[in-house]
CSV table of C-alpha atoms and ligand atoms in Angstrom, one decimal:
chain,number,residue,atom,x,y,z
A,299,MET,CA,328.4,307.9,129.8
A,300,SER,CA,331.5,307.3,127.3
A,301,ARG,CA,334.5,305.7,127.6
A,302,THR,CA,337.8,307.8,128.9
A,303,THR,CA,339.7,309.0,126.0
A,304,VAL,CA,343.4,310.3,125.6
A,305,ARG,CA,342.0,313.7,125.7
A,306,ASP,CA,340.3,313.3,129.2
A,307,VAL,CA,343.5,311.7,130.6
A,308,ALA,CA,345.8,314.6,129.6
A,309,ALA,CA,343.0,317.2,130.9
A,310,LYS,CA,342.7,315.4,134.6
A,311,CYS,CA,346.4,315.7,134.6
A,312,GLU,CA,346.7,319.1,133.4
A,313,ALA,CA,343.9,319.8,136.3
A,314,GLY,CA,346.4,318.1,138.6
A,315,GLU,CA,344.4,315.3,139.7
A,316,PRO,CA,345.8,312.0,140.2
A,317,ILE,CA,345.2,309.4,137.7
A,318,THR,CA,344.2,305.7,138.1
A,319,MET,CA,344.8,302.7,136.6
A,320,LEU,CA,344.6,298.9,137.5
A,321,THR,CA,344.9,295.7,135.4
A,322,ALA,CA,342.0,293.4,134.4
A,323,TYR,CA,342.5,290.4,132.4
A,324,ASP,CA,338.6,289.0,132.3
A,325,ALA,CA,335.2,290.3,132.4
A,326,PRO,CA,333.9,289.9,135.5
A,327,ILE,CA,336.7,291.6,137.3
A,328,ALA,CA,336.9,294.1,134.9
A,329,ARG,CA,333.3,294.9,135.4
A,330,GLN,CA,334.0,295.9,139.1
A,331,VAL,CA,337.0,297.8,138.6
A,332,ASP,CA,335.3,300.1,136.0
A,333,ALA,CA,332.0,300.2,138.3
A,334,GLY,CA,334.9,301.1,140.9
A,335,GLY,CA,335.9,304.2,138.9
A,336,VAL,CA,339.1,303.5,137.7
A,337,ASP,CA,340.3,305.9,134.7
A,338,LEU,CA,342.4,303.1,132.7
A,339,ILE,CA,341.9,299.5,132.5
A,340,LEU,CA,345.2,297.8,131.6
A,341,VAL,CA,345.1,294.5,130.1
A,342,GLY,CA,348.6,293.8,131.1
A,343,ASP,CA,350.8,290.9,130.5
A,344,SER,CA,351.2,290.5,133.6
A,345,ALA,CA,348.1,287.9,133.0
A,346,GLY,CA,351.1,285.5,132.6
A,347,HIS,CA,351.4,284.7,136.3
A,348,ASN,CA,348.3,286.7,137.5
A,349,HIS,CA,345.4,285.0,134.8
A,350,LEU,CA,347.0,282.0,133.1
A,351,GLY,CA,349.2,280.3,135.0
A,352,TYR,CA,352.6,280.9,133.5
A,353,ASP,CA,355.6,281.4,135.7
A,354,ASP,CA,356.3,285.5,133.9
A,355,THR,CA,354.9,287.1,131.1
A,356,LEU,CA,357.2,286.0,128.4
A,357,PRO,CA,354.8,282.7,127.3
A,358,VAL,CA,351.9,284.9,126.8
A,359,THR,CA,350.4,284.6,123.3
A,360,ILE,CA,348.9,287.3,120.9
A,361,GLU,CA,345.8,285.2,121.0
A,362,GLU,CA,345.4,285.0,124.7
A,363,ALA,CA,346.3,288.4,124.8
A,364,VAL,CA,343.6,289.6,122.0
A,365,SER,CA,341.4,287.3,123.8
A,366,ASN,CA,341.8,288.8,127.2
A,367,THR,CA,341.8,292.2,126.1
A,368,ALA,CA,338.1,291.6,124.2
A,369,ALA,CA,336.8,290.1,127.3
A,370,VAL,CA,337.9,293.1,129.4
A,371,VAL,CA,336.1,295.6,126.4
A,372,ARG,CA,332.9,293.6,127.0
A,373,GLY,CA,333.0,293.6,130.4
A,374,THR,CA,333.2,297.7,130.6
A,375,GLU,CA,331.5,300.9,129.7
A,376,GLU,CA,333.5,303.9,130.8
A,377,ALA,CA,337.4,303.0,131.5
A,378,MET,CA,339.8,303.6,128.6
A,379,VAL,CA,341.1,299.9,128.0
A,380,ILE,CA,344.7,299.5,127.3
A,381,ALA,CA,346.0,296.4,125.7
A,382,ASP,CA,349.9,295.3,126.4
A,383,LEU,CA,351.6,293.9,123.6
A,384,PRO,CA,353.0,290.6,124.6
A,385,PHE,CA,357.0,289.7,124.4
A,386,LEU,CA,357.7,289.2,120.8
A,387,SER,CA,354.5,290.5,119.4
A,388,TYR,CA,356.5,293.4,118.5
A,389,GLY,CA,360.3,293.7,117.5
A,390,ALA,CA,360.7,291.0,114.5
A,391,SER,CA,359.8,293.6,111.8
A,392,LEU,CA,358.0,297.0,112.2
A,393,GLU,CA,355.3,295.7,109.3
A,394,ARG,CA,354.5,292.5,111.8
A,395,SER,CA,354.6,294.7,114.9
A,396,VAL,CA,351.9,297.4,113.6
A,397,GLU,CA,349.8,294.7,112.1
A,398,ASN,CA,349.7,293.0,115.5
A,399,ALA,CA,349.1,296.2,117.5
A,400,GLY,CA,346.2,296.9,115.0
A,401,ARG,CA,344.6,293.6,116.3
A,402,PHE,CA,344.2,294.6,119.7
A,403,LEU,CA,342.0,297.6,118.3
A,404,LYS,CA,340.4,296.1,115.1
A,405,GLU,CA,339.4,292.7,116.9
A,406,ALA,CA,339.4,293.4,120.5
A,407,GLY,CA,338.3,296.9,121.0
A,408,ALA,CA,341.0,298.2,122.8
A,409,ASP,CA,341.6,302.0,123.2
A,410,ALA,CA,345.2,302.2,123.2
A,411,VAL,CA,348.3,299.7,123.5
A,412,LYS,CA,351.1,299.5,125.6
A,413,LEU,CA,354.7,298.6,125.0
A,414,GLU,CA,357.9,298.5,126.8
A,415,THR,CA,361.1,300.2,125.7
A,416,PRO,CA,364.6,299.4,127.1
A,417,PRO,CA,366.7,302.8,127.8
A,418,GLY,CA,367.7,304.1,124.6
A,419,GLY,CA,365.4,301.6,122.5
A,420,GLU,CA,365.5,302.5,118.9
A,421,PHE,CA,363.1,300.3,117.6
A,422,THR,CA,359.8,301.1,120.0
A,423,VAL,CA,360.5,304.5,119.6
A,424,GLU,CA,360.3,304.1,115.8
A,425,LEU,CA,357.3,301.8,116.4
A,426,THR,CA,355.4,304.2,118.9
A,427,ASP,CA,355.8,306.8,115.8
A,428,ARG,CA,354.3,304.6,113.2
A,429,LEU,CA,351.3,303.6,115.4
A,430,VAL,CA,350.4,307.0,116.3
A,431,GLU,CA,350.8,308.3,112.7
A,432,LEU,CA,348.3,305.6,112.3
A,433,GLY,CA,345.9,306.5,114.6
A,434,ILE,CA,346.9,304.1,117.2
A,435,PRO,CA,347.4,305.4,120.8
A,436,VAL,CA,350.6,304.6,122.6
A,437,MET,CA,351.4,304.1,126.1
A,438,GLY,CA,355.1,304.1,127.0
A,439,HIS,CA,356.5,301.7,129.7
A,440,LEU,CA,360.4,302.6,131.1
A,441,GLY,CA,362.4,301.1,134.3
A,442,LEU,CA,361.9,297.9,134.9
A,443,THR,CA,360.6,296.2,131.9
A,444,PRO,CA,359.5,292.6,132.7
A,445,GLN,CA,359.7,291.3,129.1
A,446,ARG,CA,363.6,291.8,129.4
A,447,THR,CA,364.2,289.8,132.6
A,448,LYS,CA,366.5,287.3,131.3
A,449,GLU,CA,368.7,289.5,129.0
A,450,MET,CA,369.0,291.6,132.5
A,451,GLY,CA,369.8,288.6,134.7
A,452,GLY,CA,366.4,289.0,136.9
A,453,PRO,CA,363.8,291.3,138.1
A,454,THR,CA,366.1,293.8,139.1
A,455,ILE,CA,365.2,297.0,139.9
A,456,GLN,CA,366.4,299.4,137.4
A,457,GLY,CA,366.3,303.1,138.6
A,458,ARG,CA,368.3,302.3,142.2
A,459,GLU,CA,370.9,304.5,141.1
A,460,GLY,CA,369.2,307.8,141.7
A,461,ALA,CA,368.1,310.9,140.4
A,462,ASP,CA,371.7,312.2,139.3
A,463,SER,CA,372.9,308.5,137.7
A,464,ALA,CA,373.7,308.1,134.0
A,465,PHE,CA,370.9,305.8,134.1
A,466,ALA,CA,368.4,308.7,135.0
A,467,ASP,CA,369.9,310.8,132.3
A,468,GLU,CA,369.4,307.9,129.8
A,469,LEU,CA,365.7,307.1,131.0
A,470,VAL,CA,364.8,310.6,130.6
A,471,GLU,CA,366.3,310.7,127.4
A,472,THR,CA,364.4,307.8,126.3
A,473,ALA,CA,360.8,309.4,127.8
A,474,GLU,CA,361.5,312.6,125.7
A,475,ARG,CA,362.2,310.4,122.7
A,476,LEU,CA,358.9,308.4,123.5
A,477,VAL,CA,356.7,311.6,123.9
A,478,GLU,CA,358.0,313.2,120.6
A,479,ALA,CA,357.2,309.8,118.9
A,480,GLY,CA,353.7,310.5,120.5
A,481,ILE,CA,352.7,308.6,123.2
A,482,PHE,CA,350.0,309.8,125.4
A,483,SER,CA,351.3,308.5,128.7
A,484,LEU,CA,354.3,306.6,130.1
A,485,VAL,CA,354.2,303.8,133.0
A,486,LEU,CA,357.7,304.2,135.2
A,487,GLU,CA,357.9,300.8,137.0
A,488,GLY,CA,360.2,300.2,140.0
A,489,THR,CA,362.3,303.2,139.9
A,490,THR,CA,363.5,305.3,142.6
A,491,GLU,CA,361.1,308.2,143.5
A,492,GLY,CA,363.9,310.5,142.3
A,493,VAL,CA,364.4,309.3,138.8
A,494,ALA,CA,360.3,309.3,138.4
A,495,LYS,CA,360.1,312.5,139.6
A,496,ARG,CA,362.9,313.4,137.1
A,497,VAL,CA,361.4,311.5,134.5
A,498,THR,CA,357.9,313.0,135.4
A,499,GLU,CA,359.2,316.9,135.5
A,500,ALA,CA,360.9,316.1,132.0
A,501,VAL,CA,357.9,315.2,129.8
A,502,ASP,CA,354.5,316.9,129.3
A,503,VAL,CA,352.5,313.6,129.2
A,504,PRO,CA,351.1,312.1,132.3
A,505,THR,CA,353.5,309.3,133.9
A,506,ILE,CA,352.0,306.4,136.0
A,507,GLY,CA,354.1,304.8,138.5
A,508,ILE,CA,354.4,301.5,139.4
A,509,GLY,CA,356.8,300.7,142.4
A,510,ALA,CA,357.9,304.1,141.5
A,511,GLY,CA,357.2,306.5,144.5
A,512,ARG,CA,354.9,309.4,145.2
A,513,TYR,CA,355.8,311.7,142.2
A,514,THR,CA,353.9,310.5,139.4
A,515,ASP,CA,350.8,311.9,137.7
A,516,GLY,CA,348.9,308.6,138.7
A,517,GLN,CA,349.3,305.2,140.1
A,518,VAL,CA,348.9,301.7,138.6
A,519,LEU,CA,348.6,298.2,140.7
A,520,VAL,CA,348.2,294.5,139.2
A,521,ILE,CA,344.4,293.9,140.3
A,522,THR,CA,345.4,290.3,141.7
A,523,ASP,CA,347.9,292.2,144.0
A,524,LEU,CA,345.2,294.8,145.0
A,525,LEU,CA,342.6,292.0,145.9
A,526,GLY,CA,344.5,289.5,147.2
A,527,LEU,CA,344.0,286.7,144.9
A,528,GLY,CA,347.0,284.7,144.5
A,529,ALA,CA,349.0,288.0,145.6
A,530,GLU,CA,352.8,288.0,145.7
A,531,ASP,CA,354.4,289.7,148.5
A,532,PHE,CA,355.5,293.0,146.8
A,533,ARG,CA,356.3,295.2,149.5
A,534,LEU,CA,355.5,298.4,147.1
A,535,SER,CA,352.2,297.5,146.4
A,536,GLU,CA,349.2,297.4,148.7
A,537,GLN,CA,346.5,294.7,149.3
A,538,TYR,CA,342.8,296.0,149.8
A,539,ALA,CA,341.4,292.9,150.3
A,540,ASP,CA,341.8,289.0,150.8
A,541,LEU,CA,339.8,287.2,148.0
A,542,ASP,CA,342.1,284.1,148.3
A,543,SER,CA,340.3,283.8,151.7
A,544,VAL,CA,336.6,284.6,150.8
A,545,ILE,CA,337.3,282.0,147.8
A,546,ARG,CA,338.7,279.3,150.1
A,547,GLU,CA,336.0,280.0,152.6
A,548,ALA,CA,333.2,280.0,149.9
A,549,VAL,CA,334.4,276.7,148.4
A,550,ALA,CA,334.7,275.1,151.8
A,551,SER,CA,331.0,276.2,152.6
A,552,PHE,CA,330.0,274.3,149.5
A,553,VAL,CA,331.8,271.1,150.2
A,554,GLY,CA,330.4,271.1,153.5
A,555,ASP,CA,326.8,271.5,152.3
A,556,VAL,CA,326.8,269.0,150.1
A,557,GLU,CA,328.8,266.4,151.8
A,558,GLY,CA,326.2,267.0,154.6
A,559,ARG,CA,323.3,266.7,152.5
A,560,GLU,CA,322.2,270.7,152.7
A,561,PHE,CA,322.4,271.6,149.6
A,562,PRO,CA,320.3,271.5,147.4
A,563,ALA,CA,317.5,271.8,149.4
A,564,ALA,CA,313.9,271.9,148.4
A,565,GLU,CA,314.0,275.5,147.1
A,566,ASN,CA,317.1,275.0,145.0
A,567,ALA,CA,314.9,272.9,142.5
A,568,TYR,CA,312.8,273.3,140.0
A,569,GLU,CA,308.6,272.8,140.5
A,570,PRO,CA,307.0,270.6,138.2
A,571,ILE,CA,305.3,272.8,135.4
A,572,ASP,CA,302.1,270.5,135.8
A,573,GLY,CA,302.1,271.5,139.5
A,574,GLU,CA,302.3,267.4,140.5
B,173,LIG,O1,351.4,293.8,132.6
B,173,LIG,C1,351.4,294.7,133.5
B,173,LIG,O2,350.7,294.5,134.5
B,173,LIG,C2,352.0,295.9,133.4
B,173,LIG,C3,351.9,296.8,134.7
B,173,LIG,C4,352.8,296.2,136.2
B,173,LIG,C5,352.2,298.3,134.3
B,173,LIG,O3,352.7,296.6,132.8
């Protein structure tokens, strides 16, 4: 089976089927996510707090992001792999931004990149246009854009104003400009259902929501939240497993077995080759 392509994503949406996306940051988890049947894997900059031990997404470097993406590509066969461009890997200049985005396809083998756009964001619309012209598929990201947390004064829910607000108007306008620039899909994060519905109805590319309610064309979750692996308590997410407990219990069993001299047993040791 070959990898999901931008055409497959469009066709699935056109057929009225919900699109599924999860994050992954390394090969072993990505392998299971792929086997579980998601359409898209996002190597999110949420790796910052969910994989690399930072407080948030801002410190993630392009080297770390390229390395995480390459690991996810190596661990998967079917899902389309989308690399999230980390904070300030784009924006300093068009040239630098294009080169950095290109690294994810050339060096890591990603299928597409994702970048965050503030309402009315001129630069990222221009960058999207350039990347698409060069053959790099782009996923947009509007609403709550965590890379701008400091500028916003905290991780505020941006779309709370409702579907008829000036904010919603601006979001729809920005979404339309991103579509014109060539995005193949659009993440909507942390908006009210009404805002996400309005944007979804306004654009002809699939929208993928996180904390944006029921009316987007697909859903994305952060894998560590879904698995209960150091999960944050995020009301709008859903935890499907409790890996923290599974891991702690496995480690405690190992410690108990070694301290109780039950591991290793004779069957865990090599037999001598000469049979002595
Ligand atoms: O980095 C990330 O995980 C994301 C998702 C929340 C969409 O951008």
